[in-house]
Coordinates of C-alpha atoms in Angstrom, one line a residue:
Chain A
M1 CA 21.0 -11.9 57.7
S2 CA 18.8 -12.4 54.7
E3 CA 15.7 -13.2 56.8
K4 CA 12.6 -11.4 55.8
K5 CA 11.2 -8.9 58.2
L6 CA 7.6 -9.1 59.1
P7 CA 5.5 -6.4 57.4
P8 CA 5.3 -3.2 59.5
A9 CA 2.5 -2.9 62.0
S10 CA 1.9 0.6 60.7
D11 CA 0.5 1.8 64.1
R12 CA -2.6 -0.4 63.9
E13 CA -4.2 1.8 61.2
M14 CA -5.1 -0.1 58.1
P15 CA -2.8 0.8 55.2
D16 CA -4.5 2.7 52.4
R17 CA -2.2 1.7 49.6
D18 CA -3.0 2.1 46.0
I19 CA -2.1 -1.3 44.7
G20 CA -2.3 -0.1 41.1
L21 CA -5.7 -1.5 40.2
S22 CA -7.3 1.9 40.2
K23 CA -5.1 2.8 37.2
A24 CA -6.6 -0.1 35.3
I25 CA -9.6 1.8 34.2
G26 CA -10.9 0.4 31.0
S27 CA -8.2 -2.2 30.8
G28 CA -8.7 -5.9 30.9
A29 CA -7.3 -6.1 34.5
S30 CA -9.8 -7.1 37.0
G31 CA -9.8 -7.1 40.8
L32 CA -10.9 -5.3 43.8
S33 CA -8.4 -3.1 45.7
R34 CA -8.8 -2.8 49.4
R35 CA -9.3 0.9 49.0
A36 CA -12.2 0.4 46.6
F37 CA -13.7 -2.4 48.7
L38 CA -13.4 -0.8 52.1
K39 CA -13.7 2.9 51.3
G40 CA -16.8 2.2 49.4
A41 CA -15.7 3.8 46.2
G42 CA -19.3 4.6 45.2
G43 CA -21.0 3.7 41.9
V44 CA -19.0 5.9 39.6
A45 CA -15.5 5.2 41.0
A46 CA -16.3 1.5 41.5
G47 CA -16.8 1.2 37.7
G48 CA -13.2 2.3 37.4
V49 CA -11.5 -0.1 39.8
L50 CA -13.6 -3.1 39.2
A51 CA -13.3 -4.4 35.7
G52 CA -14.4 -7.4 33.8
E53 CA -16.0 -10.1 36.0
A54 CA -15.8 -8.1 39.2
A55 CA -17.6 -5.2 37.7
A56 CA -20.3 -7.5 36.4
R57 CA -20.8 -8.6 40.0
L58 CA -21.4 -5.0 41.1
S59 CA -25.0 -4.1 41.3
A60 CA -26.6 -1.0 42.6
A61 CA -28.2 -1.0 46.0
G62 CA -29.5 2.6 45.6
E63 CA -30.0 5.1 42.9
G64 CA -27.5 6.3 40.3
S65 CA -24.1 7.5 41.6
K66 CA -25.1 6.8 45.2
A67 CA -25.1 3.0 44.8
T68 CA -23.3 1.2 47.6
P69 CA -20.7 -1.1 46.2
V70 CA -21.7 -4.7 46.7
V71 CA -20.0 -8.0 46.0
E72 CA -22.1 -11.0 45.3
G73 CA -20.8 -14.4 44.1
E74 CA -17.2 -14.9 43.1
T75 CA -14.9 -12.0 42.6
K76 CA -11.2 -11.5 42.1
I77 CA -9.2 -9.9 44.8
E78 CA -5.6 -8.8 44.8
F79 CA -3.4 -8.9 47.9
T80 CA 0.2 -9.5 48.9
L81 CA 1.0 -13.0 50.1
N82 CA 4.4 -13.6 51.6
G83 CA 5.8 -10.7 49.6
T84 CA 4.2 -11.6 46.3
V85 CA 1.2 -10.0 44.8
Q86 CA -1.6 -12.6 44.3
Q87 CA -4.9 -12.5 42.5
V88 CA -7.4 -15.0 43.5
Q89 CA -11.2 -15.7 43.1
V90 CA -13.2 -15.8 46.3
E91 CA -16.8 -15.6 47.4
P92 CA -17.9 -13.2 50.2
R93 CA -18.2 -16.2 52.5
T94 CA -14.7 -17.5 51.8
T95 CA -12.4 -17.1 54.8
L96 CA -8.8 -16.2 54.5
L97 CA -8.1 -19.8 55.7
G98 CA -10.2 -21.2 52.9
L99 CA -8.4 -19.0 50.4
L100 CA -5.0 -20.1 51.6
R101 CA -5.8 -23.8 51.7
S102 CA -8.2 -24.2 48.8
H103 CA -8.3 -21.2 46.4
L104 CA -4.7 -20.7 45.5
P105 CA -3.1 -22.3 42.4
E106 CA -0.5 -23.6 44.8
P107 CA -2.3 -24.0 48.1
L108 CA -0.5 -23.1 51.3
T109 CA -1.4 -25.6 54.0
G110 CA 0.8 -24.3 56.8
A111 CA -2.1 -22.5 58.4
K112 CA -4.3 -25.4 59.7
E113 CA -8.0 -25.7 59.9
V114 CA -8.8 -27.2 63.4
C115 CA -11.6 -25.5 65.3
D116 CA -12.7 -23.1 62.6
R117 CA -14.1 -20.9 65.4
G118 CA -11.3 -18.5 66.3
T119 CA -10.3 -20.5 69.4
C120 CA -7.3 -22.8 68.8
G121 CA -4.8 -20.7 66.9
A122 CA -3.7 -23.4 64.4
C123 CA -4.7 -21.0 61.6
T124 CA -2.7 -18.0 62.9
V125 CA -1.2 -15.8 60.2
I126 CA 0.0 -12.2 60.2
L127 CA -2.1 -9.5 58.5
D128 CA -0.3 -6.1 58.2
G129 CA 1.9 -6.9 61.1
E130 CA -0.8 -8.2 63.5
V131 CA -1.6 -11.8 64.3
I132 CA -5.1 -12.9 63.2
Y133 CA -7.1 -16.1 63.0
A134 CA -7.4 -16.8 59.2
C135 CA -10.5 -18.8 60.0
A136 CA -12.2 -15.7 61.5
T137 CA -11.3 -13.4 58.6
L138 CA -13.2 -13.0 55.4
A139 CA -10.9 -13.3 52.4
L140 CA -12.4 -10.2 50.8
T141 CA -11.2 -8.0 53.7
V142 CA -7.5 -8.8 52.9
A143 CA -7.8 -7.1 49.5
G144 CA -4.8 -4.7 49.1
R145 CA -3.2 -5.9 52.4
E146 CA -0.2 -7.9 53.3
V147 CA -0.6 -11.5 54.6
L148 CA 2.3 -13.4 56.0
T149 CA 2.0 -17.2 56.5
V150 CA 4.5 -19.6 58.0
E151 CA 5.6 -20.4 54.4
G152 CA 6.8 -16.8 54.0
L153 CA 9.1 -16.7 57.0
A154 CA 12.2 -18.5 55.7
G155 CA 14.0 -16.3 53.2
E156 CA 16.1 -18.0 50.6
G157 CA 15.7 -21.4 52.3
K158 CA 17.1 -20.1 55.6
L159 CA 14.9 -20.6 58.6
T160 CA 14.2 -17.7 60.9
A161 CA 15.6 -17.5 64.5
V162 CA 12.1 -18.6 65.8
Q163 CA 12.0 -21.5 63.4
R164 CA 15.5 -22.6 64.2
A165 CA 14.9 -22.4 67.9
M166 CA 11.7 -24.4 67.6
V167 CA 13.7 -27.2 66.0
A168 CA 16.6 -26.9 68.4
E169 CA 14.4 -26.8 71.5
D170 CA 12.1 -29.6 70.3
G171 CA 9.1 -27.2 70.3
S172 CA 6.9 -29.6 68.4
M173 CA 5.3 -32.9 69.3
C174 CA 2.5 -33.8 66.8
G175 CA 3.3 -30.5 65.1
F176 CA -0.2 -29.5 64.1
C177 CA -0.2 -26.4 66.3
T178 CA 3.4 -25.5 65.4
P179 CA 2.8 -23.1 62.4
G180 CA 0.4 -21.1 64.5
F181 CA 2.8 -20.9 67.5
V182 CA 5.6 -19.9 65.1
M183 CA 3.5 -17.0 63.8
S184 CA 2.5 -15.8 67.2
L185 CA 6.1 -16.0 68.5
S186 CA 7.4 -14.3 65.3
A187 CA 5.0 -11.4 65.8
C188 CA 5.8 -11.1 69.5
L189 CA 9.5 -11.1 69.0
E190 CA 9.4 -8.8 66.0
R191 CA 7.6 -6.3 68.3
N192 CA 9.9 -6.9 71.2
P193 CA 12.9 -9.2 70.8
G194 CA 13.5 -8.8 74.5
A195 CA 10.1 -10.0 75.5
D196 CA 10.1 -11.8 78.8
E197 CA 8.4 -15.1 79.5
N198 CA 5.3 -13.3 80.7
E199 CA 5.0 -11.4 77.5
V200 CA 5.7 -14.5 75.4
R201 CA 3.0 -16.4 77.3
R202 CA 0.5 -13.6 76.7
A203 CA 1.4 -13.6 73.0
C204 CA 0.6 -17.3 72.9
T205 CA -2.7 -17.2 74.8
G206 CA -4.6 -17.6 71.5
N207 CA -2.7 -20.8 70.6
L208 CA -3.5 -24.3 71.9
C209 CA -1.1 -27.2 72.0
R210 CA -3.0 -30.4 72.8
C211 CA 0.2 -32.3 73.2
G212 CA 1.2 -29.9 75.9
T213 CA 4.7 -29.0 74.8
Y214 CA 4.4 -25.4 76.0
D215 CA 7.6 -25.5 78.1
H216 CA 9.6 -26.3 74.9
I217 CA 7.8 -23.6 72.9
F218 CA 8.6 -21.0 75.6
R219 CA 12.2 -22.1 75.8
A220 CA 12.4 -21.8 72.0
A221 CA 11.0 -18.2 72.4
E222 CA 13.7 -17.4 74.9
V223 CA 16.5 -18.7 72.7
A224 CA 15.1 -17.0 69.6
G225 CA 14.6 -13.7 71.5
T226 CA 18.2 -13.8 72.8
E227 CA 19.4 -14.3 69.2
L228 CA 17.3 -11.5 67.8
S229 CA 18.2 -9.1 70.6
L230 CA 21.9 -9.5 69.7
E231 CA 21.2 -9.0 66.0
P232 CA 21.6 -5.5 64.5
R233 CA 18.1 -4.3 63.6
Chain B
M1 CA -21.5 -20.5 56.0
K2 CA -24.5 -19.8 53.8
S3 CA -23.8 -17.5 50.8
F4 CA -24.2 -13.8 51.3
K5 CA -23.3 -10.6 49.7
I6 CA -21.2 -7.8 51.2
Y7 CA -22.0 -4.1 50.9
S8 CA -19.2 -1.6 51.4
P9 CA -20.9 1.7 52.4
A10 CA -18.9 4.9 52.6
S11 CA -20.9 6.5 55.4
I12 CA -22.9 5.3 58.4
D13 CA -26.1 6.7 57.0
E14 CA -25.5 4.7 53.8
A15 CA -24.9 1.6 55.9
L16 CA -28.1 2.0 58.0
K17 CA -30.2 2.3 54.8
L18 CA -29.2 -1.3 54.0
L19 CA -30.6 -2.6 57.2
P20 CA -34.3 -3.6 57.7
H21 CA -36.5 -1.0 59.3
S22 CA -37.9 -3.3 61.9
R23 CA -37.2 -6.8 63.3
G24 CA -39.6 -9.4 62.3
P25 CA -39.7 -13.1 61.4
A26 CA -37.1 -12.5 58.7
A27 CA -34.5 -11.3 61.2
F28 CA -32.7 -14.6 60.9
N29 CA -31.8 -13.7 57.3
A30 CA -31.7 -9.9 57.6
A31 CA -28.7 -7.9 56.6
R32 CA -26.2 -7.4 59.5
L33 CA -23.5 -4.9 60.2
V34 CA -20.0 -6.3 60.4
A35 CA -16.7 -4.8 61.4
G36 CA -14.1 -7.2 63.0
G37 CA -16.6 -10.1 62.5
Q38 CA -15.1 -12.0 65.5
D39 CA -18.5 -12.7 67.0
L40 CA -20.7 -12.6 63.9
L41 CA -18.7 -15.1 61.8
G42 CA -19.0 -17.6 64.6
E43 CA -22.8 -17.1 64.8
M44 CA -23.0 -17.5 61.0
K45 CA -20.9 -20.7 61.0
D46 CA -23.1 -22.1 63.7
H47 CA -26.2 -21.1 61.8
L48 CA -27.6 -18.9 64.6
V49 CA -28.1 -16.3 61.9
E50 CA -27.9 -16.6 58.2
P51 CA -27.9 -13.1 56.8
E52 CA -28.4 -12.5 53.1
A53 CA -26.1 -9.6 53.3
L54 CA -23.3 -8.1 55.4
V55 CA -22.8 -4.4 55.6
N56 CA -19.1 -3.9 56.1
L57 CA -18.4 -0.8 58.2
T58 CA -14.6 -0.9 58.1
G59 CA -14.3 1.4 55.2
I60 CA -16.3 4.2 56.8
P61 CA -13.9 7.0 57.7
G62 CA -13.6 8.6 61.1
L63 CA -14.9 5.8 63.2
D64 CA -11.6 4.4 64.3
T65 CA -10.2 7.3 66.3
I66 CA -9.1 7.5 69.9
H67 CA -9.1 11.1 71.4
C68 CA -8.0 11.8 75.0
G69 CA -9.0 15.2 76.2
S70 CA -11.3 16.4 78.9
S71 CA -13.1 13.3 78.0
L72 CA -12.1 10.1 76.1
T73 CA -13.9 9.7 72.8
L74 CA -13.7 6.4 71.0
G75 CA -15.1 5.5 67.6
A76 CA -17.0 2.3 67.3
L77 CA -14.4 0.9 64.9
V78 CA -11.5 1.3 67.3
R79 CA -9.8 -2.1 67.6
L80 CA -9.3 -3.6 71.0
V81 CA -5.6 -3.9 70.4
S82 CA -5.5 -0.1 70.1
L83 CA -7.3 0.4 73.4
E84 CA -4.8 -1.9 75.0
R85 CA -1.7 -0.2 73.6
H86 CA -2.7 3.5 74.1
G87 CA -0.6 4.9 76.8
E88 CA -2.6 8.1 77.5
L89 CA -5.8 6.1 77.6
R90 CA -4.3 3.6 80.1
A91 CA -3.1 6.4 82.3
G92 CA -6.4 8.2 82.5
W93 CA -8.9 5.5 82.1
T94 CA -7.1 2.4 83.4
A95 CA -10.1 0.1 83.8
I96 CA -10.8 0.4 80.1
A97 CA -7.3 -0.5 79.0
E98 CA -7.2 -3.4 81.5
A99 CA -10.6 -4.6 80.3
A100 CA -9.5 -4.4 76.7
E101 CA -6.3 -6.5 77.3
S102 CA -8.3 -9.1 79.1
V103 CA -10.5 -9.9 76.1
A104 CA -9.9 -13.1 74.3
S105 CA -6.6 -13.6 72.5
P106 CA -4.2 -11.3 70.5
Q107 CA -5.6 -12.8 67.3
I108 CA -9.1 -11.6 68.2
R109 CA -8.1 -8.3 69.8
S110 CA -6.3 -7.3 66.5
Q111 CA -9.6 -7.5 64.6
A112 CA -12.4 -7.0 67.2
T113 CA -13.8 -3.6 67.6
L114 CA -15.3 -1.6 70.4
G115 CA -18.8 -1.5 68.8
G116 CA -18.7 -5.2 68.2
N117 CA -17.6 -5.9 71.7
L118 CA -20.5 -4.0 73.2
C119 CA -23.0 -5.5 70.8
Q120 CA -21.7 -9.1 70.9
R121 CA -24.3 -11.9 71.6
P122 CA -24.4 -14.1 74.7
R123 CA -22.1 -17.1 75.1
C124 CA -24.7 -19.3 76.9
W125 CA -24.2 -22.8 75.5
Y126 CA -27.9 -23.2 74.9
Y127 CA -28.0 -20.0 72.9
R128 CA -25.0 -21.0 70.9
N129 CA -26.4 -24.5 70.1
E130 CA -28.3 -24.2 66.9
H131 CA -30.5 -27.2 67.9
A132 CA -31.7 -25.6 71.2
P133 CA -34.7 -23.3 70.4
C134 CA -34.2 -21.2 73.5
I135 CA -36.0 -18.1 74.5
K136 CA -33.2 -15.9 73.2
K137 CA -33.9 -17.3 69.7
G138 CA -37.7 -17.0 69.7
G139 CA -38.4 -20.2 71.8
H140 CA -40.4 -20.3 75.0
E141 CA -37.9 -21.5 77.5
C142 CA -34.6 -20.6 79.0
F143 CA -32.9 -24.1 79.1
A144 CA -30.3 -22.7 81.5
E145 CA -32.7 -22.0 84.3
A146 CA -33.2 -25.6 85.2
G147 CA -30.3 -27.0 83.1
Q148 CA -26.5 -26.7 83.2
N149 CA -26.2 -23.1 84.4
K150 CA -22.7 -22.9 85.8
Y151 CA -21.9 -19.9 83.6
N152 CA -25.3 -18.1 83.9
A153 CA -26.6 -15.1 85.8
I154 CA -26.9 -14.7 89.5
F155 CA -28.4 -11.2 89.2
G156 CA -31.2 -9.9 86.9
G157 CA -32.1 -13.2 85.4
G158 CA -35.5 -14.2 84.1
P159 CA -37.0 -15.1 81.8
S160 CA -33.5 -15.5 80.3
Y161 CA -30.4 -16.2 82.4
I162 CA -27.6 -15.2 80.1
V163 CA -24.7 -13.1 81.3
H164 CA -23.4 -10.2 79.2
P165 CA -20.1 -11.4 77.7
S166 CA -18.4 -8.0 77.2
D167 CA -15.4 -7.0 79.3
L168 CA -15.4 -3.5 78.1
A169 CA -19.0 -2.9 79.1
P170 CA -18.5 -3.1 82.9
A171 CA -15.4 -0.9 82.7
L172 CA -17.2 1.7 80.5
V173 CA -20.3 1.7 82.6
C174 CA -18.3 2.0 85.7
L175 CA -16.6 5.2 84.3
D176 CA -20.0 6.7 83.3
A177 CA -19.6 6.3 79.6
T178 CA -22.1 7.7 77.1
V179 CA -22.8 5.9 73.9
T180 CA -23.7 7.5 70.6
I181 CA -26.2 5.7 68.4
A182 CA -26.9 6.5 64.8
G183 CA -30.2 5.7 63.3
G184 CA -32.5 6.5 60.4
R185 CA -34.0 9.3 62.5
G186 CA -30.7 10.9 63.5
R187 CA -28.3 10.4 66.4
R188 CA -29.0 10.0 70.0
D189 CA -26.7 9.8 73.1
M190 CA -27.4 7.9 76.2
L191 CA -25.6 6.6 79.2
L192 CA -24.1 3.3 78.3
E193 CA -25.7 2.0 81.6
D194 CA -29.1 2.6 80.0
F195 CA -28.1 1.1 76.7
F196 CA -28.1 -2.5 78.1
T197 CA -31.5 -4.1 78.8
L198 CA -32.5 -6.9 81.2
P199 CA -34.4 -9.8 79.7
N200 CA -37.6 -8.6 81.3
E201 CA -37.2 -5.1 79.8
G202 CA -37.6 -4.5 76.1
S203 CA -37.2 -7.7 74.1
V204 CA -35.9 -10.9 75.7
E205 CA -34.2 -11.7 72.4
R206 CA -32.0 -8.5 72.6
E207 CA -29.4 -7.3 75.1
N208 CA -29.7 -3.6 74.3
V209 CA -31.9 -0.8 73.1
L210 CA -30.6 -0.7 69.5
K211 CA -33.4 -0.7 67.0
A212 CA -33.2 -2.8 63.8
D213 CA -31.8 0.1 61.8
E214 CA -29.5 1.6 64.4
A215 CA -25.8 1.3 65.1
V216 CA -23.3 2.2 67.9
V217 CA -21.0 4.8 66.4
G218 CA -18.9 5.8 69.4
V219 CA -18.5 6.1 73.2
S220 CA -17.3 9.0 75.3
V221 CA -16.0 8.7 78.8
P222 CA -15.5 11.7 81.2
R223 CA -12.0 12.1 82.6
L224 CA -12.0 11.5 86.3
P225 CA -9.6 14.0 87.9
S226 CA -7.1 13.1 90.5
P227 CA -7.4 11.4 93.0
W228 CA -9.7 9.0 91.1
R229 CA -8.1 5.7 90.0
S230 CA -9.7 2.7 88.4
C231 CA -9.0 -0.9 87.6
Y232 CA -10.7 -4.0 86.0
L233 CA -10.2 -7.5 87.4
K234 CA -11.4 -10.6 85.6
F235 CA -11.5 -14.2 86.7
R236 CA -11.4 -16.8 84.0
E237 CA -11.8 -20.6 84.3
R238 CA -9.0 -21.0 81.8
G239 CA -6.2 -18.5 82.5
S240 CA -5.1 -18.0 79.0
F241 CA -8.2 -17.0 77.1
D242 CA -11.8 -17.1 78.2
F243 CA -14.9 -15.1 79.0
A244 CA -15.3 -13.9 82.6
L245 CA -16.8 -16.2 85.2
A246 CA -17.0 -12.9 87.1
S247 CA -15.3 -9.6 86.7
V248 CA -15.3 -6.2 88.4
A249 CA -14.6 -2.6 87.4
V250 CA -13.9 -0.3 90.3
A251 CA -13.2 3.4 90.3
L252 CA -12.3 5.1 93.6
A253 CA -11.5 8.6 94.8
V254 CA -9.6 8.5 98.1
E255 CA -8.6 11.6 100.0
G256 CA -5.0 12.4 99.5
G257 CA -4.6 9.8 96.8
A258 CA -4.9 6.0 97.0
V259 CA -3.6 5.7 100.5
E260 CA -4.7 2.9 102.7
G261 CA -6.7 4.4 105.6
G262 CA -7.5 7.6 103.7
E263 CA -11.2 8.7 103.5
I264 CA -13.1 7.4 100.4
K265 CA -14.8 10.4 98.8
A266 CA -16.6 8.5 96.0
A267 CA -16.7 5.0 94.5
K268 CA -18.1 3.2 91.5
I269 CA -18.4 -0.6 91.3
V270 CA -19.8 -2.6 88.3
L271 CA -19.7 -6.4 88.1
G272 CA -19.3 -8.3 84.8
G273 CA -20.1 -11.9 84.0
V274 CA -22.9 -12.2 86.6
A275 CA -25.9 -10.6 85.0
P276 CA -27.5 -10.0 81.6
I277 CA -26.2 -6.5 81.8
P278 CA -23.2 -4.8 83.5
W279 CA -24.3 -4.9 87.1
R280 CA -23.9 -1.7 89.1
C281 CA -23.5 -2.2 92.8
T282 CA -25.2 1.0 94.1
K283 CA -25.4 -0.1 97.7
A284 CA -21.7 -0.9 97.9
E285 CA -20.9 2.4 96.1
N286 CA -23.0 4.4 98.6
Y287 CA -21.6 2.5 101.6
L288 CA -18.0 3.3 100.6
V289 CA -18.5 7.1 100.7
G290 CA -16.9 8.6 103.8
K291 CA -15.4 5.3 105.0
P292 CA -11.7 4.7 105.6
H293 CA -9.9 2.9 102.8
E294 CA -9.1 -0.3 104.7
P295 CA -9.7 -4.1 104.8
A296 CA -12.8 -4.0 107.0
T297 CA -14.4 -1.5 104.6
W298 CA -13.5 -3.6 101.6
R299 CA -15.1 -6.7 103.1
R300 CA -18.3 -4.9 104.0
A301 CA -18.5 -3.3 100.5
A302 CA -18.0 -6.6 98.8
E303 CA -20.8 -8.2 100.9
L304 CA -23.1 -5.4 99.9
A305 CA -22.0 -5.7 96.2
V306 CA -23.3 -9.3 96.1
E307 CA -26.3 -8.8 98.3
G308 CA -29.5 -10.0 96.7
A309 CA -27.8 -12.5 94.4
E310 CA -30.1 -15.3 93.3
P311 CA -27.8 -18.1 92.2
L312 CA -29.1 -21.0 90.2
E313 CA -28.2 -24.7 90.9
H314 CA -24.6 -24.6 89.6
N315 CA -23.4 -21.1 89.9
G316 CA -23.5 -20.3 93.6
Y317 CA -19.7 -20.0 93.4
K318 CA -20.1 -16.8 91.5
V319 CA -21.4 -15.1 94.6
R320 CA -18.2 -15.8 96.5
L321 CA -16.1 -15.1 93.4
A322 CA -17.6 -11.7 92.8
N323 CA -17.3 -10.9 96.5
G324 CA -13.6 -11.8 96.4
L325 CA -13.0 -9.8 93.2
C326 CA -14.5 -6.7 94.8
Q327 CA -12.2 -6.9 97.8
K328 CA -9.2 -7.6 95.6
A329 CA -10.0 -4.6 93.3
L330 CA -10.5 -2.3 96.3
R331 CA -7.2 -3.5 97.8
H332 CA -5.6 -3.1 94.4
L333 CA -6.5 0.6 94.4
A334 CA -4.9 1.1 97.9

């Protein structure tokens, strides 16, 4: 199988990868690594990881080397999107959903904006192995992390078991909720391919299908789970 | 959302320095702490608050740990998904794991934190409507009192009738949790039960004792030795994903283990979803001591648990619901 595996869930701790930007001291590279952003690199270190435009946005909240890193206005972040490192300009208020749909050179519209309140599940994506609502996630907080969207599931044009089962079992009606369900099912079955219906239903509690095609979705999960259970892992 | 800037402090003290020293008319725009952001971003999108700055706590080391020893210690940044999946925590402090897994959806539990869950704002639809200047937002009236109050309080209401939305809070209060608060003047510990405030205590606009420049940094919960057992039951209008219409956390020590008919040595009962704070049922707790662990006892304890309820026009069902949940939880621990 050439299907891509979901990024590892790394025991729920946020990864602390050096994504290379910290080596770009003094170079023209710009960006904000997650480490710098989240670990609060401090005034001195922040000058090293933030270059160019991003550094210009950094202003001191305190005195000298004790300044708390702050991002104001547009800044460039770097993160891994569907296996490829991406750099993109975002504001602090940009959500991950906004980033995916509106800020990329080639927008990804698989994650849908529906409720925009972390309720319907149409924007579900996978961040470091865990499902999240892209609408309820600030884009800056994915710096240095791995985001997987529905567009990143199929490797080399070959659909995943979940995607194939959703087609075969007629798991879509209008289709608007489908990418979100596919992401929730993918994360659930990656964690436990033998998940029973109860576990699958629990995994889908954060996704709404207004057409009501739940039975077909759960049947697709069963079919995909059976296939994945038989597959050497 | 309105524009804002984001600070990334490296320590809690650094974070607190970025907060205002007192609450005032500018609170609407004041800097806010953020971790999972699952409640705050919704408030910002609905323009209930429009902070000029967010102070992101998630880069502060050491606040996301779970330690199970003679007591359970939890950092404020522990994600709900971690509480839900932690085997040792579930075995020793079952009500907490059951409360965590009952919260919202997997997408929210993967980001939401313990501290945020305890400090989340009410879900009352008048509070959440930016056009309703209710008493929680500096207005003069609780629109729920004489309005659509199906989801509001049956205990402890007035002058506001919100219910506290947290599932973890009743479970933690039930198990006698202590909360650690960091502030500009150092740290203080207090019983989590005393952390939450009724609308007629402290400020009606707040649900807890936190001052403007303070933050919850952790919670610790004593280990209840055998034969104590605990559980958390929650009733939702929508089975998949909802706040509690009513919930109950119960911890029980029964002579010889959780045997039906055994003598109850001690009991703790705290209701959720029915009051502006986790609602401890002291009368029921006291009644249970020395009684046989059997249906007649459960029925009487449940009656005492909801004694004194003052339902509003549309939430009388919560009295029967809370009663039923108490009986069910006591039976569950048999």
